[in-house]
Coordinates of C-alpha atoms and ligand atoms in Angstrom, one line a residue:
X122 CA -74.7 33.9 48.4
X123 CA -72.6 30.9 47.7
X124 CA -71.6 28.4 50.4
X125 CA -68.1 29.7 50.2
X126 CA -69.3 33.3 50.8
X127 CA -71.5 32.2 53.7
X128 CA -68.5 30.4 55.3
X129 CA -66.4 33.6 54.9
X130 CA -69.2 35.6 56.5
X131 CA -69.5 33.1 59.3
X132 CA -65.7 33.2 60.0
X133 CA -65.8 37.0 60.0
X134 CA -68.5 36.9 62.6
X135 CA -66.5 34.4 64.7
X136 CA -63.4 36.7 64.3
X137 CA -65.5 39.7 65.5
X138 CA -66.6 37.8 68.6
X139 CA -70.2 37.4 67.5
X140 CA -72.4 34.9 69.3
X141 CA -73.9 32.3 66.9
X142 CA -77.5 31.5 67.6
X143 CA -79.5 28.4 66.5
X144 CA -81.2 30.0 63.6
X145 CA -78.0 31.6 62.2
X146 CA -76.2 30.0 59.2
X147 CA -73.3 27.8 60.4
X148 CA -71.0 25.3 58.6
X149 CA -72.2 21.7 59.0
X150 CA -68.9 20.8 60.6
X151 CA -69.4 23.5 63.3
X152 CA -72.9 22.0 64.1
X153 CA -71.5 18.5 64.1
X154 CA -68.6 19.4 66.4
X155 CA -71.0 21.2 68.8
X156 CA -73.4 18.2 68.9
X157 CA -70.5 15.8 69.6
X158 CA -69.0 18.0 72.3
X159 CA -72.2 19.1 74.0
X160 CA -73.9 15.7 74.0
X161 CA -70.8 14.1 75.5
X162 CA -70.8 16.9 78.1
X163 CA -74.4 16.2 79.0
X164 CA -73.7 12.4 79.1
X165 CA -70.9 13.2 81.6
X166 CA -73.2 15.1 83.8
X167 CA -75.6 12.2 83.9
X168 CA -73.1 9.5 84.5
X169 CA -71.3 11.8 86.9
X170 CA -74.2 11.4 89.3
X171 CA -73.5 7.6 89.8
X172 CA -70.2 7.7 91.7
X173 CA -71.6 10.3 94.1
X174 CA -75.1 8.8 94.4
X175 CA -73.3 5.7 95.8
X176 CA -72.7 7.7 99.0
X177 CA -76.0 9.5 99.6
X178 CA -77.3 6.8 101.9
X179 CA -73.9 6.6 103.7
X180 CA -73.2 10.3 104.2
X181 CA -71.8 10.8 107.8
X182 CA -74.3 13.5 108.8
X183 CA -77.7 14.9 107.8
X184 CA -76.0 18.1 106.7
X185 CA -73.5 16.1 104.4
X186 CA -76.4 14.0 103.1
X187 CA -78.5 17.1 102.2
X188 CA -75.5 18.8 100.6
X189 CA -74.7 15.7 98.5
X190 CA -78.3 15.3 97.5
X191 CA -78.4 18.9 96.3
X192 CA -75.2 18.5 94.3
X193 CA -76.4 15.3 92.6
X194 CA -79.7 17.0 91.7
X195 CA -77.7 19.9 90.3
X196 CA -75.8 17.5 88.0
X197 CA -79.0 16.1 86.7
X198 CA -80.1 19.7 85.9
X199 CA -76.8 20.4 84.2
X200 CA -77.4 17.3 82.0
X201 CA -80.9 18.6 81.1
X202 CA -79.6 22.2 80.3
X203 CA -76.9 20.8 78.0
X204 CA -79.2 18.2 76.2
X205 CA -81.6 21.1 75.6
X206 CA -78.8 23.3 74.3
X207 CA -77.8 20.4 72.0
X208 CA -81.3 20.0 70.7
X209 CA -81.1 23.7 69.4
X210 CA -78.7 22.2 66.8
X211 CA -81.3 19.8 65.5
X212 CA -80.1 16.8 67.5
X213 CA -82.8 14.5 68.9
X214 CA -82.5 13.9 72.6
X215 CA -83.7 10.3 72.3
X216 CA -81.0 9.6 69.8
X217 CA -78.4 11.1 72.1
X218 CA -79.5 9.1 75.0
X219 CA -79.5 5.9 72.9
X220 CA -75.9 6.7 71.9
X221 CA -74.9 6.9 75.6
X222 CA -76.8 3.7 76.4
X223 CA -75.4 1.6 73.5
X224 CA -71.8 2.8 74.3
X225 CA -71.3 4.7 71.0
X226 CA -71.0 8.1 72.7
X227 CA -68.3 9.1 75.1
X228 CA -68.6 10.6 78.6
X229 CA -65.8 12.0 80.8
X230 CA -63.2 9.4 81.7
X231 CA -63.2 10.6 85.3
X232 CA -66.5 9.0 86.1
X233 CA -65.1 5.5 85.5
X234 CA -63.2 5.4 88.8
X235 CA -64.7 4.0 92.0
X236 CA -65.7 6.0 95.0
X237 CA -64.2 3.9 97.7
X238 CA -64.4 6.1 100.8
X239 CA -66.3 9.2 102.0
X240 CA -63.2 11.3 101.3
X241 CA -63.8 10.6 97.6
X242 CA -66.9 12.6 97.7
X243 CA -64.9 15.6 99.0
X244 CA -62.2 15.0 96.4
X245 CA -64.7 14.8 93.5
X246 CA -66.2 18.1 94.6
X247 CA -62.8 19.7 95.0
X248 CA -60.8 18.3 92.1
X249 CA -63.4 17.0 89.5
X250 CA -65.8 20.0 89.9
X251 CA -62.8 22.2 90.3
X252 CA -61.5 21.0 86.9
X253 CA -65.0 21.4 85.4
X254 CA -65.0 25.0 86.6
X255 CA -61.7 25.7 84.8
X256 CA -63.1 24.1 81.6
X257 CA -66.6 25.6 81.9
X258 CA -65.7 29.2 82.7
X259 CA -63.9 29.0 79.3
X260 CA -67.0 27.5 77.6
X261 CA -69.2 30.3 79.1
X262 CA -67.4 32.6 76.6
X263 CA -67.7 30.2 73.6
X264 CA -69.1 31.3 70.2
X265 CA -72.4 29.2 70.4
X266 CA -75.0 31.1 72.4
X267 CA -77.1 28.3 73.9
X268 CA -74.0 26.5 75.2
X269 CA -72.3 29.6 76.6
X270 CA -75.5 30.7 78.4
X271 CA -76.0 27.2 79.9
X272 CA -72.5 27.4 81.2
X273 CA -73.1 30.6 83.1
X274 CA -75.7 29.0 85.5
X275 CA -73.8 25.7 85.6
X276 CA -70.5 27.5 86.7
X277 CA -72.4 29.2 89.6
X278 CA -73.6 25.8 90.8
X279 CA -70.1 24.2 90.3
X280 CA -68.6 26.7 92.6
X281 CA -70.9 25.5 95.4
X282 CA -69.9 21.9 94.5
X283 CA -66.2 22.7 94.7
X284 CA -66.6 24.6 98.0
X285 CA -68.5 21.8 99.7
X286 CA -66.0 19.2 98.4
X287 CA -63.0 21.2 99.7
X288 CA -64.7 21.7 103.1
X289 CA -65.1 17.9 103.4
X290 CA -61.4 17.3 102.5
X291 CA -60.2 20.2 104.8
X292 CA -62.1 18.7 107.7
X293 CA -60.7 15.2 107.1
X294 CA -57.2 16.5 106.6
X295 CA -57.5 18.3 109.9
X296 CA -59.1 15.4 111.7
X297 CA -57.9 12.2 113.3
X298 CA -54.9 10.3 111.9
X299 CA -57.4 7.9 110.2
X300 CA -59.3 10.8 108.6
X301 CA -56.0 12.4 107.4
X302 CA -55.0 9.1 105.8
X303 CA -58.4 8.7 104.2
X304 CA -58.1 12.2 102.6
X305 CA -54.5 11.5 101.4
X306 CA -55.5 8.1 100.0
X307 CA -58.3 9.8 98.1
X308 CA -56.2 12.5 96.5
X309 CA -53.6 9.8 95.6
X310 CA -56.3 8.0 93.6
X311 CA -58.1 11.0 92.0
X312 CA -55.2 13.4 91.2
X313 CA -54.0 12.0 87.9
X314 CA -57.5 11.0 86.5
X315 CA -58.5 14.6 87.2
X316 CA -55.7 15.9 85.0
X317 CA -56.9 13.5 82.3
X318 CA -60.3 15.2 82.3
X319 CA -58.9 18.0 80.2
X320 CA -58.3 15.6 77.3
X321 CA -55.2 14.3 75.5
X322 CA -52.1 16.5 75.0
X323 CA -52.7 19.3 72.4
X324 CA -50.4 17.4 70.0
X325 CA -52.8 14.4 70.2
X326 CA -56.1 16.3 70.0
X327 CA -57.8 15.9 66.6
X328 CA -60.7 18.3 67.4
X329 CA -58.9 21.2 69.1
X330 CA -57.7 23.1 66.0
X331 CA -61.2 23.3 64.5
X332 CA -62.8 24.1 67.9
X333 CA -60.3 26.9 68.6
X334 CA -60.6 28.3 65.0
X335 CA -64.4 28.6 65.6
X336 CA -63.9 29.8 69.2
X337 CA -65.8 26.9 70.8
X338 CA -62.6 26.2 72.7
X339 CA -60.8 29.4 73.7
X340 CA -58.0 27.6 75.5
X341 CA -56.3 24.3 74.6
X342 CA -56.4 21.1 76.7
X343 CA -52.9 21.7 78.0
X344 CA -53.5 25.4 78.8
X345 CA -56.6 24.5 80.9
X346 CA -54.8 21.6 82.6
X347 CA -51.9 23.8 83.6
X348 CA -54.4 26.4 85.0
X349 CA -56.1 23.7 87.0
X350 CA -52.7 22.5 88.5
X351 CA -51.6 26.1 89.3
X352 CA -54.9 26.7 91.1
X353 CA -55.1 23.4 93.0
X354 CA -51.6 22.7 94.3
X355 CA -51.7 25.7 96.8
X356 CA -55.1 24.4 97.9
X357 CA -53.6 21.0 98.7
X358 CA -50.7 22.6 100.6
X359 CA -53.1 24.7 102.6
X360 CA -54.6 21.5 104.1
X361 CA -51.2 19.7 104.4
X362 CA -52.1 17.2 101.7
X363 CA -49.4 15.9 99.3
X364 CA -50.0 15.9 95.6
X365 CA -48.9 12.4 94.4
X366 CA -46.4 13.6 91.9
X367 CA -42.6 13.5 92.8
X368 CA -41.8 15.7 89.7
X369 CA -44.1 18.5 90.9
X370 CA -42.0 21.7 91.3
X371 CA -42.7 25.4 91.0
X372 CA -41.0 27.2 88.0
X373 CA -40.5 30.7 89.3
X374 CA -39.6 32.0 85.9
X375 CA -42.7 30.6 84.1
X376 CA -44.9 31.2 87.2
X377 CA -46.3 27.7 86.9
X378 CA -46.2 24.3 88.7
X379 CA -44.4 21.8 86.5
X380 CA -45.8 18.3 86.8
X381 CA -44.9 14.8 85.9
X382 CA -45.9 12.7 82.8
X383 CA -49.5 11.6 82.7
X384 CA -50.2 8.0 81.9
X385 CA -51.8 8.4 78.5
X386 CA -52.1 4.6 78.1
X387 CA -54.4 4.5 81.1
X388 CA -56.4 7.5 79.7
X389 CA -57.0 5.9 76.3
X390 CA -57.9 2.5 78.0
X391 CA -60.5 4.3 80.1
X392 CA -61.8 6.3 77.1
X393 CA -62.1 3.0 75.1
X394 CA -64.3 1.5 77.8
X395 CA -61.7 -0.5 79.8
X396 CA -61.5 1.6 83.0
X397 CA -62.2 0.3 86.5
X398 CA -65.9 1.1 86.4
X399 CA -66.9 1.6 82.7
X400 CA -69.0 -1.6 82.6
X401 CA -70.7 -1.0 85.9
X402 CA -71.6 2.6 85.0
X403 CA -73.2 1.5 81.7
X404 CA -75.1 -1.3 83.4
X405 CA -76.5 1.0 86.0
X406 CA -77.4 3.6 83.3
X407 CA -79.1 1.0 81.1
X408 CA -81.0 -0.6 84.1
X409 CA -82.2 2.9 85.2
X410 CA -83.4 3.6 81.7
X411 CA -85.2 0.3 81.4
X412 CA -86.8 0.6 84.8
X413 CA -88.0 4.0 83.9
X414 CA -89.8 2.9 80.7
X415 CA -93.2 2.9 82.5
X416 CA -92.7 6.5 83.6
X417 CA -92.0 7.6 80.1
X418 CA -95.0 5.7 78.7
X419 CA -97.3 7.1 81.4
X420 CA -96.1 10.7 80.7
X421 CA -96.6 10.2 77.0
X422 CA -100.1 8.7 77.5
X423 CA -101.0 11.7 79.7
X424 CA -99.7 14.2 77.1
X425 CA -101.6 12.5 74.3
X426 CA -104.8 12.5 76.4
X427 CA -104.3 16.2 77.2
X428 CA -103.7 17.0 73.5
X429 CA -107.0 15.2 72.6
X430 CA -108.9 17.3 75.3
X431 CA -107.5 20.6 74.0
Ligands
3HC140 N1 -63.0 11.5 78.7 C1 -63.5 10.9 77.6 N2 -63.2 11.2 76.4 C2 -62.4 12.2 76.2 C3 -61.8 12.9 77.2 C4 -62.2 12.6 78.5 N3 -61.7 13.2 79.6 N4 -61.0 13.9 76.7 C5 -61.0 13.7 75.4 N5 -61.8 12.7 75.1 C6 -62.1 12.2 73.7 C7 -62.8 13.3 72.9 O1 -64.2 13.2 73.0 C8 -62.4 12.9 71.5 O2 -63.1 11.8 71.0 P1 -64.3 12.0 69.9 O3 -63.7 12.8 68.8 O4 -64.7 10.6 69.5 O5 -65.4 12.7 70.6 C9 -61.0 12.4 71.7 O6 -60.9 12.0 73.1 C10 -59.9 13.4 71.4 O7 -59.9 14.4 72.3 P2 -60.0 15.9 71.8 O8 -59.1 16.7 72.7 O9 -59.7 16.0 70.3 O10 -61.5 16.3 72.0 P3 -62.1 17.7 72.4 O11 -61.5 18.7 71.6 O12 -63.6 17.5 72.3 O13 -61.7 18.0 73.9 C11 -62.8 18.0 76.0 C12 -62.1 17.1 75.0 C13 -61.8 18.9 76.7 C14 -63.4 17.0 77.1 C15 -63.9 18.8 75.4 O14 -64.7 18.0 74.6 C16 -64.7 19.7 76.3 O15 -64.3 20.7 76.8 N6 -66.0 19.2 76.6 C17 -66.9 20.0 77.3 C18 -66.7 19.8 78.8 C19 -66.9 18.4 79.2 O16 -67.4 17.5 78.5 N7 -66.6 18.1 80.5 C20 -66.7 16.7 80.9 C21 -66.7 16.7 82.4 S1 -68.4 17.1 82.9 C22 -68.2 17.4 84.5 O17 -67.1 17.6 84.9 C23 -69.4 17.4 85.3 C24 -69.1 18.2 86.6 O18 -70.4 18.5 87.2 C25 -68.3 17.4 87.6

């Protein structure tokens, strides 16, 4: 069968809603797109632990500390699932980690913002994990088997993340004046960066057309962003918090919340490495990697010794 015929067969399978498995024939570009997207997703999970880890020692109660610890551990696990899923495409995990550490690979822009107050931990769970759920429930139906299956378990855990975050925010929003102010200040700082998580507008998205053709993306960046806004605005209203967007208004006819213009200059600045915390996040990641060298060496020495004995 010629390459052209194989491509036609592949596209017929995608059209029919088949799930593509690692050993199946796939166009090189499909493989490359998946490695790019999945590795950056895994990087995001890893770097995403840093803003939250910052508050584990400062959680206001033992219950909040245990919940935050569990969430951060979940994120590490999500990173491992998705790196493992990326390896099924022939990618080498060490190469992927090096790309993160040397700054050549991207991770989600959202994690380059600082967590200034405890309310930010609630907002991250509610908005950031809430956005992740919207994106990842779509990916749970994508055409690549290992990725879609990894998403099924991850989405279950994200739902816990979102619930615990919204509970923190609801408690603060119903608390003292100072707590209400803390919650509102937090949503003011995290609302727009959360909308940016879904990527640039469809018209500026170089990857979306191919990813949608091959059913890796089943919805576009703008469609998912709109879904997130429609889900989240009523949740903010339920706890008497104000979304920091003077242009927000409900369009009865369309059945959607219309929102203001996103600051795409800020988005691209953060993506290019000039966000508030980019340098700090990379330094902490590199320091952790360097400080963990002895652990990797010890594990490798042990494995080699075990192999000799067997
Ligand atoms: N942050 C950083 N880079 C981003 C970005 C963001 N929020 N949105 C887009 N980009 C980058 C893309 O990577 C691409 O650059 P590249 O070609 O060099 O990789 C460029 O901007 C153009 O964007 P596109 O829309 O063309 O890129 P995609 O089609 O890949 O769409 C995406 C971007 C929607 C993030 C898509 O990659 C995706 O759905 N990825 C899987 C989910 C994911 O990575 N989520 C990140 C958050 S993880 C998380 O939330 C953890 C949770 O536990 C809290």
